[in-house]
Short mmCIF file of N, CA, C and O in Angstrom, two decimals:
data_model
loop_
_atom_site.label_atom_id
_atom_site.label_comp_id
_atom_site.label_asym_id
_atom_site.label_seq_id
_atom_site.Cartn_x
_atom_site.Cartn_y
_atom_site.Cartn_z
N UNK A 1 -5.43 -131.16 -68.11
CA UNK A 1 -6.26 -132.32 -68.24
C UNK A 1 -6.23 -133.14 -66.96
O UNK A 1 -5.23 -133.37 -66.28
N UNK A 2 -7.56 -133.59 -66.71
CA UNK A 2 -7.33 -134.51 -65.30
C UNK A 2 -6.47 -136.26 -66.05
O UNK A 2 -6.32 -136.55 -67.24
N UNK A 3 -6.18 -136.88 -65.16
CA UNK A 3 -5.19 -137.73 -64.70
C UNK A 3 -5.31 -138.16 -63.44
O UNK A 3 -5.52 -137.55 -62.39
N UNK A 4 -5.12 -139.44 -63.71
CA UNK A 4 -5.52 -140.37 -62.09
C UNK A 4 -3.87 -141.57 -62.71
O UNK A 4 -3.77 -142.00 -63.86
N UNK A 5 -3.18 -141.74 -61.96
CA UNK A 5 -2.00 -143.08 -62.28
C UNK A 5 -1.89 -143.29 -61.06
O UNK A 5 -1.56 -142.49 -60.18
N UNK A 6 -2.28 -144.83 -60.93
CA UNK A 6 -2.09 -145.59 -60.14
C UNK A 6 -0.52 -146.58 -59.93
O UNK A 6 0.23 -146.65 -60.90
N UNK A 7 -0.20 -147.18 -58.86
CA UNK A 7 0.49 -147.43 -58.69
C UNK A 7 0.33 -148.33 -57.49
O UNK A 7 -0.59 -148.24 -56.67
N UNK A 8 1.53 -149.41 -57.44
CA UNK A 8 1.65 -150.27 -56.36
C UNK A 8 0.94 -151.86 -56.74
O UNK A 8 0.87 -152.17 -57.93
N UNK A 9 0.53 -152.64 -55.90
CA UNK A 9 -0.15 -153.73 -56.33
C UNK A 9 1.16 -155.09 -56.30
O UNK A 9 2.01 -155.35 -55.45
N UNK A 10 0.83 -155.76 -57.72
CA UNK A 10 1.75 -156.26 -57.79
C UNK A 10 1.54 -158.39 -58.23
O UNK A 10 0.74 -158.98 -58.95
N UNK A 11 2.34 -158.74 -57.61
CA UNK A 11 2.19 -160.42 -56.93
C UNK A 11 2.58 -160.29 -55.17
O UNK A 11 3.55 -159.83 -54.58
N UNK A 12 1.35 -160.92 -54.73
CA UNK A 12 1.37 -161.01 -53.50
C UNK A 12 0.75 -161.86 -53.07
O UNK A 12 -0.32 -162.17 -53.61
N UNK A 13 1.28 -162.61 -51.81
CA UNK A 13 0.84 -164.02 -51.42
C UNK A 13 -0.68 -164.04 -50.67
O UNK A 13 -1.15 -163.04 -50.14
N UNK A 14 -1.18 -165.01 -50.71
CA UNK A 14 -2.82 -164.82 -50.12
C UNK A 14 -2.18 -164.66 -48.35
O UNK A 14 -1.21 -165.14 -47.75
N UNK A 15 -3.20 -163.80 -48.02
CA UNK A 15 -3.33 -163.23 -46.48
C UNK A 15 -2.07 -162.06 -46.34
O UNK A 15 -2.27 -161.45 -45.29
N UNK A 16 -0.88 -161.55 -47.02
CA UNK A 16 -0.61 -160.72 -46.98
C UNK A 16 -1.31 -159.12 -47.27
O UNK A 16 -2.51 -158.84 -47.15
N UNK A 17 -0.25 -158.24 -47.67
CA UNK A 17 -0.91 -156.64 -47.74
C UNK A 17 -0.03 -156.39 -49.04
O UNK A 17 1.00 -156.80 -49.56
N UNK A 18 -0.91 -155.62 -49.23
CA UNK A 18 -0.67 -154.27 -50.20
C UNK A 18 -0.96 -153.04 -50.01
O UNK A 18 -1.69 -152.92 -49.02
N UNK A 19 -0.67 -151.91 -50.60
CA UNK A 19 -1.19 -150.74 -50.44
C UNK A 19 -1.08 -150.13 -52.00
O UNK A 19 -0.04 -150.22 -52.65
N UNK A 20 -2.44 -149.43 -52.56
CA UNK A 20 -2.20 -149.18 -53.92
C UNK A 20 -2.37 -147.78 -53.59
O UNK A 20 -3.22 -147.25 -52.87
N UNK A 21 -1.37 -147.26 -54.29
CA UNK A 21 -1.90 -145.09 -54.69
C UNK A 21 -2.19 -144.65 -55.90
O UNK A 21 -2.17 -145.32 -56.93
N UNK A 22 -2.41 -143.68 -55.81
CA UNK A 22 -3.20 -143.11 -57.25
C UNK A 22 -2.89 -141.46 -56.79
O UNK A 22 -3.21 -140.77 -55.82
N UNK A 23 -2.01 -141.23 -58.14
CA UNK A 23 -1.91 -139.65 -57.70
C UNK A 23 -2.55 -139.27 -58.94
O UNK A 23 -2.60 -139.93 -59.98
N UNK A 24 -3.25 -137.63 -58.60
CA UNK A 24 -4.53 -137.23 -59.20
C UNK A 24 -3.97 -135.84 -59.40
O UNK A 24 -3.26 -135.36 -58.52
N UNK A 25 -4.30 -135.01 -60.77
CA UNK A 25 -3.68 -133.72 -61.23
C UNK A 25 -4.95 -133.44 -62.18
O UNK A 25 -5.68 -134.31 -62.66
N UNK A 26 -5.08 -131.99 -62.39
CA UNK A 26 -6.24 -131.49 -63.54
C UNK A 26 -7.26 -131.40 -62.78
O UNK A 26 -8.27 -131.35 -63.48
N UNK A 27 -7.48 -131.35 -61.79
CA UNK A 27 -8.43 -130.78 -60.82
C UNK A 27 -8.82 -130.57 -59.59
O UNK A 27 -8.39 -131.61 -59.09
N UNK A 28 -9.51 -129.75 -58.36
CA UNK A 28 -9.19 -129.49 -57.27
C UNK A 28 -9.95 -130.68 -56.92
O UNK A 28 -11.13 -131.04 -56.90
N UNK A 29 -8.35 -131.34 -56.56
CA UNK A 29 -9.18 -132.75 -55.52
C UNK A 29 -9.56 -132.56 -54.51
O UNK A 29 -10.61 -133.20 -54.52
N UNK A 30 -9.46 -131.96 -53.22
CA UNK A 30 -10.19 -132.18 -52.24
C UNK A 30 -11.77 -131.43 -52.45
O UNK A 30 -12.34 -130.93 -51.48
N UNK A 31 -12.29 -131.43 -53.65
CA UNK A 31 -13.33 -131.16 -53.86
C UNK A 31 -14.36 -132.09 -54.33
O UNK A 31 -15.56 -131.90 -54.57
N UNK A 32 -13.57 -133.20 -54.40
CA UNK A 32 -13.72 -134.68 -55.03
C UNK A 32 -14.22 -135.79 -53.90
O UNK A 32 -13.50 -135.94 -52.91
N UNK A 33 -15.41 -136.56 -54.02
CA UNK A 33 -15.19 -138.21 -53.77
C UNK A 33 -14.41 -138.81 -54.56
O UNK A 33 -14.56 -138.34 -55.69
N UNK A 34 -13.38 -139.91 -54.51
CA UNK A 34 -12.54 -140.64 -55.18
C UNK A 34 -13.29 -141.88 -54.40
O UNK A 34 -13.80 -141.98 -53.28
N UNK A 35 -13.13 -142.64 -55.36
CA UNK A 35 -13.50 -144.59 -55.57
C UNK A 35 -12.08 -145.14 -56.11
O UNK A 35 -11.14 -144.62 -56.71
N UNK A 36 -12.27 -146.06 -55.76
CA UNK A 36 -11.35 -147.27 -56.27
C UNK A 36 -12.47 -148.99 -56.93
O UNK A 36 -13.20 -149.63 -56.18
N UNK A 37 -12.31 -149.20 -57.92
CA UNK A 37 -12.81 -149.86 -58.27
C UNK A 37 -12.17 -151.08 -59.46
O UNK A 37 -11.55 -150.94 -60.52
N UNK A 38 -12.62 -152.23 -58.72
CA UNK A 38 -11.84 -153.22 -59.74
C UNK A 38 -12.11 -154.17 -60.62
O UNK A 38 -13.30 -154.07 -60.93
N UNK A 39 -11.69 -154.91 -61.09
CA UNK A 39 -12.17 -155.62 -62.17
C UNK A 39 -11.81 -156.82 -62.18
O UNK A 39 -10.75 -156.65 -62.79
N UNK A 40 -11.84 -158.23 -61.93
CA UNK A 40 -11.26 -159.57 -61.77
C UNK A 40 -11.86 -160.37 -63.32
O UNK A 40 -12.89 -160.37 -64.01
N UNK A 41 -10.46 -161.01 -63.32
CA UNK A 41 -10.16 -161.72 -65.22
C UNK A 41 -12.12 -162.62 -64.92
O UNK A 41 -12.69 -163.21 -64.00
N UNK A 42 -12.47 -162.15 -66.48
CA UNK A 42 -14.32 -162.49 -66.50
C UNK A 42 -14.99 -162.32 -65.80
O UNK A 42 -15.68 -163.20 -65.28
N UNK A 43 -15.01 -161.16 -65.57
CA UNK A 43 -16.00 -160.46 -64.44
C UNK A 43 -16.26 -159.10 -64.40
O UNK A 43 -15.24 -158.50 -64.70
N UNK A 44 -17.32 -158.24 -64.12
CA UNK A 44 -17.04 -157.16 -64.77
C UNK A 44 -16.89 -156.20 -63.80
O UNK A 44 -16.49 -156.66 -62.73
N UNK A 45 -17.12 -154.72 -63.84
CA UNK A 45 -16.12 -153.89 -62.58
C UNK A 45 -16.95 -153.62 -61.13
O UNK A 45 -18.14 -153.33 -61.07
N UNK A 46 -16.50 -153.70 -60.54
CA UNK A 46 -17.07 -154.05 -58.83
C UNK A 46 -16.52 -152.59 -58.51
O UNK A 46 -15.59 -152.13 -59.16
N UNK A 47 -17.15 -151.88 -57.45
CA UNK A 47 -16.82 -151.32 -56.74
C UNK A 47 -16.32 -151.53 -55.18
O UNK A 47 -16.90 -152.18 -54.31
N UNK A 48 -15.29 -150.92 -55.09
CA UNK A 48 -14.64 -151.36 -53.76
C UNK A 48 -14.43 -150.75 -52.68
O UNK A 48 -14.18 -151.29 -51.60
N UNK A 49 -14.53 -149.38 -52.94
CA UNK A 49 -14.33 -148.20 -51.84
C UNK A 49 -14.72 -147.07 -52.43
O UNK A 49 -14.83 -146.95 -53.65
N UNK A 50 -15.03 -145.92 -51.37
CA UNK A 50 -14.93 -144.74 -51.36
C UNK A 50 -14.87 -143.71 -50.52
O UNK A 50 -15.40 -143.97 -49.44
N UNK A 51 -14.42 -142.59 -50.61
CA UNK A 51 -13.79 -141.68 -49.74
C UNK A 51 -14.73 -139.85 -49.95
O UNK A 51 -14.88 -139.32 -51.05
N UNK A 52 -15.03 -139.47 -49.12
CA UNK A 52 -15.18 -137.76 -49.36
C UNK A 52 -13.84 -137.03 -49.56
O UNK A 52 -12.65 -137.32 -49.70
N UNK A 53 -14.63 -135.95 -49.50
CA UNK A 53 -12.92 -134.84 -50.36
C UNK A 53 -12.38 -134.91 -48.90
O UNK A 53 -11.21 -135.30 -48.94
N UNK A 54 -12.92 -134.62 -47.29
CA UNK A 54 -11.59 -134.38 -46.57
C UNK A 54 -11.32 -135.52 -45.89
O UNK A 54 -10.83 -135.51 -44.76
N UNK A 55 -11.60 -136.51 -46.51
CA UNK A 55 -11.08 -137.82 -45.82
C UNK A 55 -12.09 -138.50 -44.80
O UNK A 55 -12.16 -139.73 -44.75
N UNK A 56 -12.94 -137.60 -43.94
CA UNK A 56 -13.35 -138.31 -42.59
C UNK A 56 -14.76 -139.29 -42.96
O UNK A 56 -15.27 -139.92 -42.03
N UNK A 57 -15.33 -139.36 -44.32
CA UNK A 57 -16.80 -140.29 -44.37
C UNK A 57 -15.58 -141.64 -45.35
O UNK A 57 -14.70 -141.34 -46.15
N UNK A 58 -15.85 -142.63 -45.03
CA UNK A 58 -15.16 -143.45 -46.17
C UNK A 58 -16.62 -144.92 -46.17
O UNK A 58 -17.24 -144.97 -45.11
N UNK A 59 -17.01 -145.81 -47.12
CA UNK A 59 -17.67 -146.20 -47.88
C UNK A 59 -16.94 -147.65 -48.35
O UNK A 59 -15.83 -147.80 -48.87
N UNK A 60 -18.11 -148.82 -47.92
CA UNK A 60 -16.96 -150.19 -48.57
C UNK A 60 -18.41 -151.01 -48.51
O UNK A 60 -19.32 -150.77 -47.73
N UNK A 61 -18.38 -152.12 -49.63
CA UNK A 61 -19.18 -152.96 -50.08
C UNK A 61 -19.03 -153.81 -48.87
O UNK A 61 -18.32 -153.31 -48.00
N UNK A 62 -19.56 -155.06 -48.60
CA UNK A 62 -19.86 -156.08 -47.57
C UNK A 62 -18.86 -157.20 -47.76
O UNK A 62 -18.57 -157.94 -46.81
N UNK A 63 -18.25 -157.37 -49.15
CA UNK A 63 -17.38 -158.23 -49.62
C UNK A 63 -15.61 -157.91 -49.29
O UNK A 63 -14.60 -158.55 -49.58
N UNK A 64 -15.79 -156.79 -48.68
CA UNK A 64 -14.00 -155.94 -48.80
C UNK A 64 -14.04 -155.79 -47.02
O UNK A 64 -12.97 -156.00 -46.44
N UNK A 65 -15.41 -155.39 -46.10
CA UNK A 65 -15.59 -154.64 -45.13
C UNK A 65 -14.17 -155.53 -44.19
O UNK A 65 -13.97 -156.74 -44.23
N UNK A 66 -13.31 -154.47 -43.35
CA UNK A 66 -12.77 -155.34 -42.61
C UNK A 66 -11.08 -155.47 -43.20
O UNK A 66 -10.05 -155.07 -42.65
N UNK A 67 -11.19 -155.92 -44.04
CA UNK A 67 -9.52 -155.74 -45.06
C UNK A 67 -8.93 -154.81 -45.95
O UNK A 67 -7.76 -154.65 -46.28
N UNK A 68 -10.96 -153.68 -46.59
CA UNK A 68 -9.72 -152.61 -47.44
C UNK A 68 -9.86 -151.32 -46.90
O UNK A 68 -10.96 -150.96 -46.46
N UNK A 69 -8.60 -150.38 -46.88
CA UNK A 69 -9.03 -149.09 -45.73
C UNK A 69 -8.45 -148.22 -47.05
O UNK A 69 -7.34 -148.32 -47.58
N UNK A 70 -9.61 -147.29 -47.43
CA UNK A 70 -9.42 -146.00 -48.42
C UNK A 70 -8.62 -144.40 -47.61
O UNK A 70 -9.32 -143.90 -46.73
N UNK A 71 -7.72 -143.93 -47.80
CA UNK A 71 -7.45 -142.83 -47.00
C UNK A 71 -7.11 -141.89 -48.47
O UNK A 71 -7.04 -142.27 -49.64
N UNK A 72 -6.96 -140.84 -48.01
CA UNK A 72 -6.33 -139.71 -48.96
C UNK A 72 -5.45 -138.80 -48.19
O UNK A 72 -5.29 -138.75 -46.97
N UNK A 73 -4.79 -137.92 -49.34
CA UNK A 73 -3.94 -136.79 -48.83
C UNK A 73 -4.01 -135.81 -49.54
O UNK A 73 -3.49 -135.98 -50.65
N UNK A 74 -4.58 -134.52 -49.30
CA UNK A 74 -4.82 -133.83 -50.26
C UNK A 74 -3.90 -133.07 -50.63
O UNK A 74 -3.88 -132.62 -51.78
N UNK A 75 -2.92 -132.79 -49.67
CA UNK A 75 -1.76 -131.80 -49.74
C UNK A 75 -0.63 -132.60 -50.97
O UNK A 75 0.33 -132.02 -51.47
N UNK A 76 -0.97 -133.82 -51.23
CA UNK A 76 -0.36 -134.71 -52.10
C UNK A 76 -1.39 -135.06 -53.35
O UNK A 76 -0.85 -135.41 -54.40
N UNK A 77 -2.61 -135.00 -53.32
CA UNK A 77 -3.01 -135.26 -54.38
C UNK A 77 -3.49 -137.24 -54.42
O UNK A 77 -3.73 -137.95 -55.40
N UNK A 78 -3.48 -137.44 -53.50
CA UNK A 78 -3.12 -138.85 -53.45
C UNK A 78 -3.91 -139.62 -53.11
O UNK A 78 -4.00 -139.28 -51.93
N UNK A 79 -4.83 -140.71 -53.27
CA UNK A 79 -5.48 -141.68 -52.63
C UNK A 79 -5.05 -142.87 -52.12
O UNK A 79 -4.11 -143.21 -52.83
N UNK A 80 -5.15 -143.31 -51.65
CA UNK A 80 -4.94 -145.12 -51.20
C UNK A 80 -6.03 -146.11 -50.71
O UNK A 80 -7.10 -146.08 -50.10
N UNK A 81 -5.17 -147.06 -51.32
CA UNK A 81 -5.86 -148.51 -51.11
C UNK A 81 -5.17 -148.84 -50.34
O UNK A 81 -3.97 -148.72 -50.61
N UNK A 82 -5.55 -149.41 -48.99
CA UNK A 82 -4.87 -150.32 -48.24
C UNK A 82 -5.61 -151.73 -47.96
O UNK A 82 -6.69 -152.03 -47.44
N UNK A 83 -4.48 -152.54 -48.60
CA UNK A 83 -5.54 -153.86 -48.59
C UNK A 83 -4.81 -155.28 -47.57
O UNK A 83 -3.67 -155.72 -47.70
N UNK A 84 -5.77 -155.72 -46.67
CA UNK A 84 -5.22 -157.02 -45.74
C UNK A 84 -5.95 -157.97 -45.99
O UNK A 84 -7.04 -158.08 -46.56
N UNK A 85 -5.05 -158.89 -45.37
CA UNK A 85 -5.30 -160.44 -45.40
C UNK A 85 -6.43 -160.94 -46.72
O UNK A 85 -7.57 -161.41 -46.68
N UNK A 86 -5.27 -160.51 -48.16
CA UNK A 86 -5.62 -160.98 -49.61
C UNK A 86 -5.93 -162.34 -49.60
O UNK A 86 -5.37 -163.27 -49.00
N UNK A 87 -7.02 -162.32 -50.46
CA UNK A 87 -7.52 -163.95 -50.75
C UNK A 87 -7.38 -163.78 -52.63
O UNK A 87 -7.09 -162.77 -53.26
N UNK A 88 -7.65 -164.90 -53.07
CA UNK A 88 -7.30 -165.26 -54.47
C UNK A 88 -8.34 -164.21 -54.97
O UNK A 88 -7.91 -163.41 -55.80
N UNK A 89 -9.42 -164.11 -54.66
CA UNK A 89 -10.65 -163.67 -55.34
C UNK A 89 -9.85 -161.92 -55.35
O UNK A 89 -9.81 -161.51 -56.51
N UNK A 90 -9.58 -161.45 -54.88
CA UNK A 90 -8.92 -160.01 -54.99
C UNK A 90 -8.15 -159.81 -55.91
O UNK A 90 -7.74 -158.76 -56.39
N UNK A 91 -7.94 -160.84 -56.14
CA UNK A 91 -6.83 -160.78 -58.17
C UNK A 91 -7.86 -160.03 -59.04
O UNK A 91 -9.00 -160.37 -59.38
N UNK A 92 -7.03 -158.76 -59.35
CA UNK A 92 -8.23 -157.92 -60.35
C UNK A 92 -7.24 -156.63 -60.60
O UNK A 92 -6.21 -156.31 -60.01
N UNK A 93 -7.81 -156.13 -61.50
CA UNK A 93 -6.95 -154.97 -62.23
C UNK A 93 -7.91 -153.72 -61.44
O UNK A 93 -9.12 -153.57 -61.63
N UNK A 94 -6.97 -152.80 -60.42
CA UNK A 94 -7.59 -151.60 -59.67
C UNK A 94 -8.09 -150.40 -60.25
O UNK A 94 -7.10 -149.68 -60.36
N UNK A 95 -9.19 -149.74 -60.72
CA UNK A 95 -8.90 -148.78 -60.98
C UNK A 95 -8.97 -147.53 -59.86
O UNK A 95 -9.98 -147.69 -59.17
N UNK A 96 -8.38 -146.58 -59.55
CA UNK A 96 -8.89 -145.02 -58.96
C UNK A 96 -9.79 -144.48 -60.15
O UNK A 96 -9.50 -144.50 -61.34
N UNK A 97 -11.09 -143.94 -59.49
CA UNK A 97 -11.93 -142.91 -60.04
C UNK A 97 -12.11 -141.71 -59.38
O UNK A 97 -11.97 -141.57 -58.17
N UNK A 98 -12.50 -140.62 -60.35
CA UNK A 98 -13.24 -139.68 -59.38
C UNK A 98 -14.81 -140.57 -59.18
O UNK A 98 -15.45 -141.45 -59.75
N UNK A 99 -14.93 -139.36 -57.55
CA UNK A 99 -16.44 -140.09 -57.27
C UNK A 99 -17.52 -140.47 -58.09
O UNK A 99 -18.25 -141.46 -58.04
N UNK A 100 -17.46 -139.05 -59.22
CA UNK A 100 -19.01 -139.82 -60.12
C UNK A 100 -18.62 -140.65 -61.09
O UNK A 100 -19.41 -140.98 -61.97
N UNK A 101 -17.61 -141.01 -61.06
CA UNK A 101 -16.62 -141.88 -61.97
C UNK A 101 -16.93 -141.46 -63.47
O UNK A 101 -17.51 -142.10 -64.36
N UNK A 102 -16.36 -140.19 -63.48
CA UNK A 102 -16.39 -139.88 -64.88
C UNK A 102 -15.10 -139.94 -65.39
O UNK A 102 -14.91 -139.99 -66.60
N UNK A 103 -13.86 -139.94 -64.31
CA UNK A 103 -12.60 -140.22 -65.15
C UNK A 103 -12.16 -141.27 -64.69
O UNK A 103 -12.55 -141.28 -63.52
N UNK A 104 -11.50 -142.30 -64.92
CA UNK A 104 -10.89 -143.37 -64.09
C UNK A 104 -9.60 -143.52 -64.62
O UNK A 104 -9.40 -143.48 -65.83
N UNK A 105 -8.69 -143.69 -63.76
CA UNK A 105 -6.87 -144.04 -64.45
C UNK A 105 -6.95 -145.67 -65.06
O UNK A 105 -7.85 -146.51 -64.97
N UNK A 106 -5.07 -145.72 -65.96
CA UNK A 106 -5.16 -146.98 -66.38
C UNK A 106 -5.19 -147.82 -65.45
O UNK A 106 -5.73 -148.72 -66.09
N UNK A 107 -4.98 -148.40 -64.08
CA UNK A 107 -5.37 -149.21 -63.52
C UNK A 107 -3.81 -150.24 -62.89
O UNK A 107 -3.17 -150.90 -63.71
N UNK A 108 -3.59 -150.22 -62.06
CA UNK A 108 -2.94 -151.10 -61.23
C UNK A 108 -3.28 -152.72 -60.96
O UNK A 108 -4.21 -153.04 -60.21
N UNK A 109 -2.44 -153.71 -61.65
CA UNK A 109 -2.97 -154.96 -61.33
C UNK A 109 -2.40 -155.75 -59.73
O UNK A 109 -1.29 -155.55 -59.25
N UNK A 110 -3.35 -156.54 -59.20
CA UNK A 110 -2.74 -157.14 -58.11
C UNK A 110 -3.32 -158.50 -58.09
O UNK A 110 -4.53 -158.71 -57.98
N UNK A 111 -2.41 -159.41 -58.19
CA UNK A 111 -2.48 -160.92 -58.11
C UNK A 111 -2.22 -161.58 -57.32
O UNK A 111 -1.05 -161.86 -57.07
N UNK A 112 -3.10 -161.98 -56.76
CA UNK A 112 -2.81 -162.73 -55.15
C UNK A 112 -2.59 -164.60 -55.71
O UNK A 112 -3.23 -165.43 -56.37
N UNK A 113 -1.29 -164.51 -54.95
CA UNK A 113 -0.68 -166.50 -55.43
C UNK A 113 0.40 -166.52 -54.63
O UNK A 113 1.25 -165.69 -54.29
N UNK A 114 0.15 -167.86 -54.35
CA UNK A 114 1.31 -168.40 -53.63
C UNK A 114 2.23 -169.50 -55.07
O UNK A 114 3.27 -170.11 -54.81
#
């Protein structure tokens, strides 16, 4: 069965980093676009990134451009979020998808507060 679990996130202060992963099983990922997409408390799910299967095209809305960098590893199974200089508005529950987002994991929360 495919499986996406995310991981990382957390409480983190505004203008710091994070980095979220998502390891992926139940299917040949580097055959995959993977997204990351999130969700902030009353609001509904935004997309935030995306990646091709060998890494080199990557994809970001106008609102993230600049602070979030999507990479993968295929030999690991693995995606990432790398996220800089957090502002409050980035408080949102992460999910990893596959590209056509037909599966998505339970989701990694990250709360940006001082």
């Amino acid at each position: 069965e495919v499986q996406l679990v995310e991981s990382g996130g957390g409480l983190v202060q505004p203008g710091g980093s994070t980095r979220l992963s998502c390891a992926a099983s139940g299917f040949t990922f580097s055959n995959y676009f993977m997204s990351w997409i999130r969700q902030a408390p009353g609001k509904g799910p935004e997309w935030v990134s995306a990646i091709n299967g060998d890494g080199s095209i990557t994809y970001y809305p106008d609102s993230v451009k600049g602070r979030f960098t999507i990479s993968r590893d295929n030999a690991k199974n693995t995606v990432y979020l790398q996220i800089d200089s957090l502002k409050s508005e980035d408080t949102a529950l992460y999910y990893c998808t596959t590209g056509t987002g037909v599966y998505w994991g339970q989701g990694t929360r990250v709360t940006v507060s001082s």
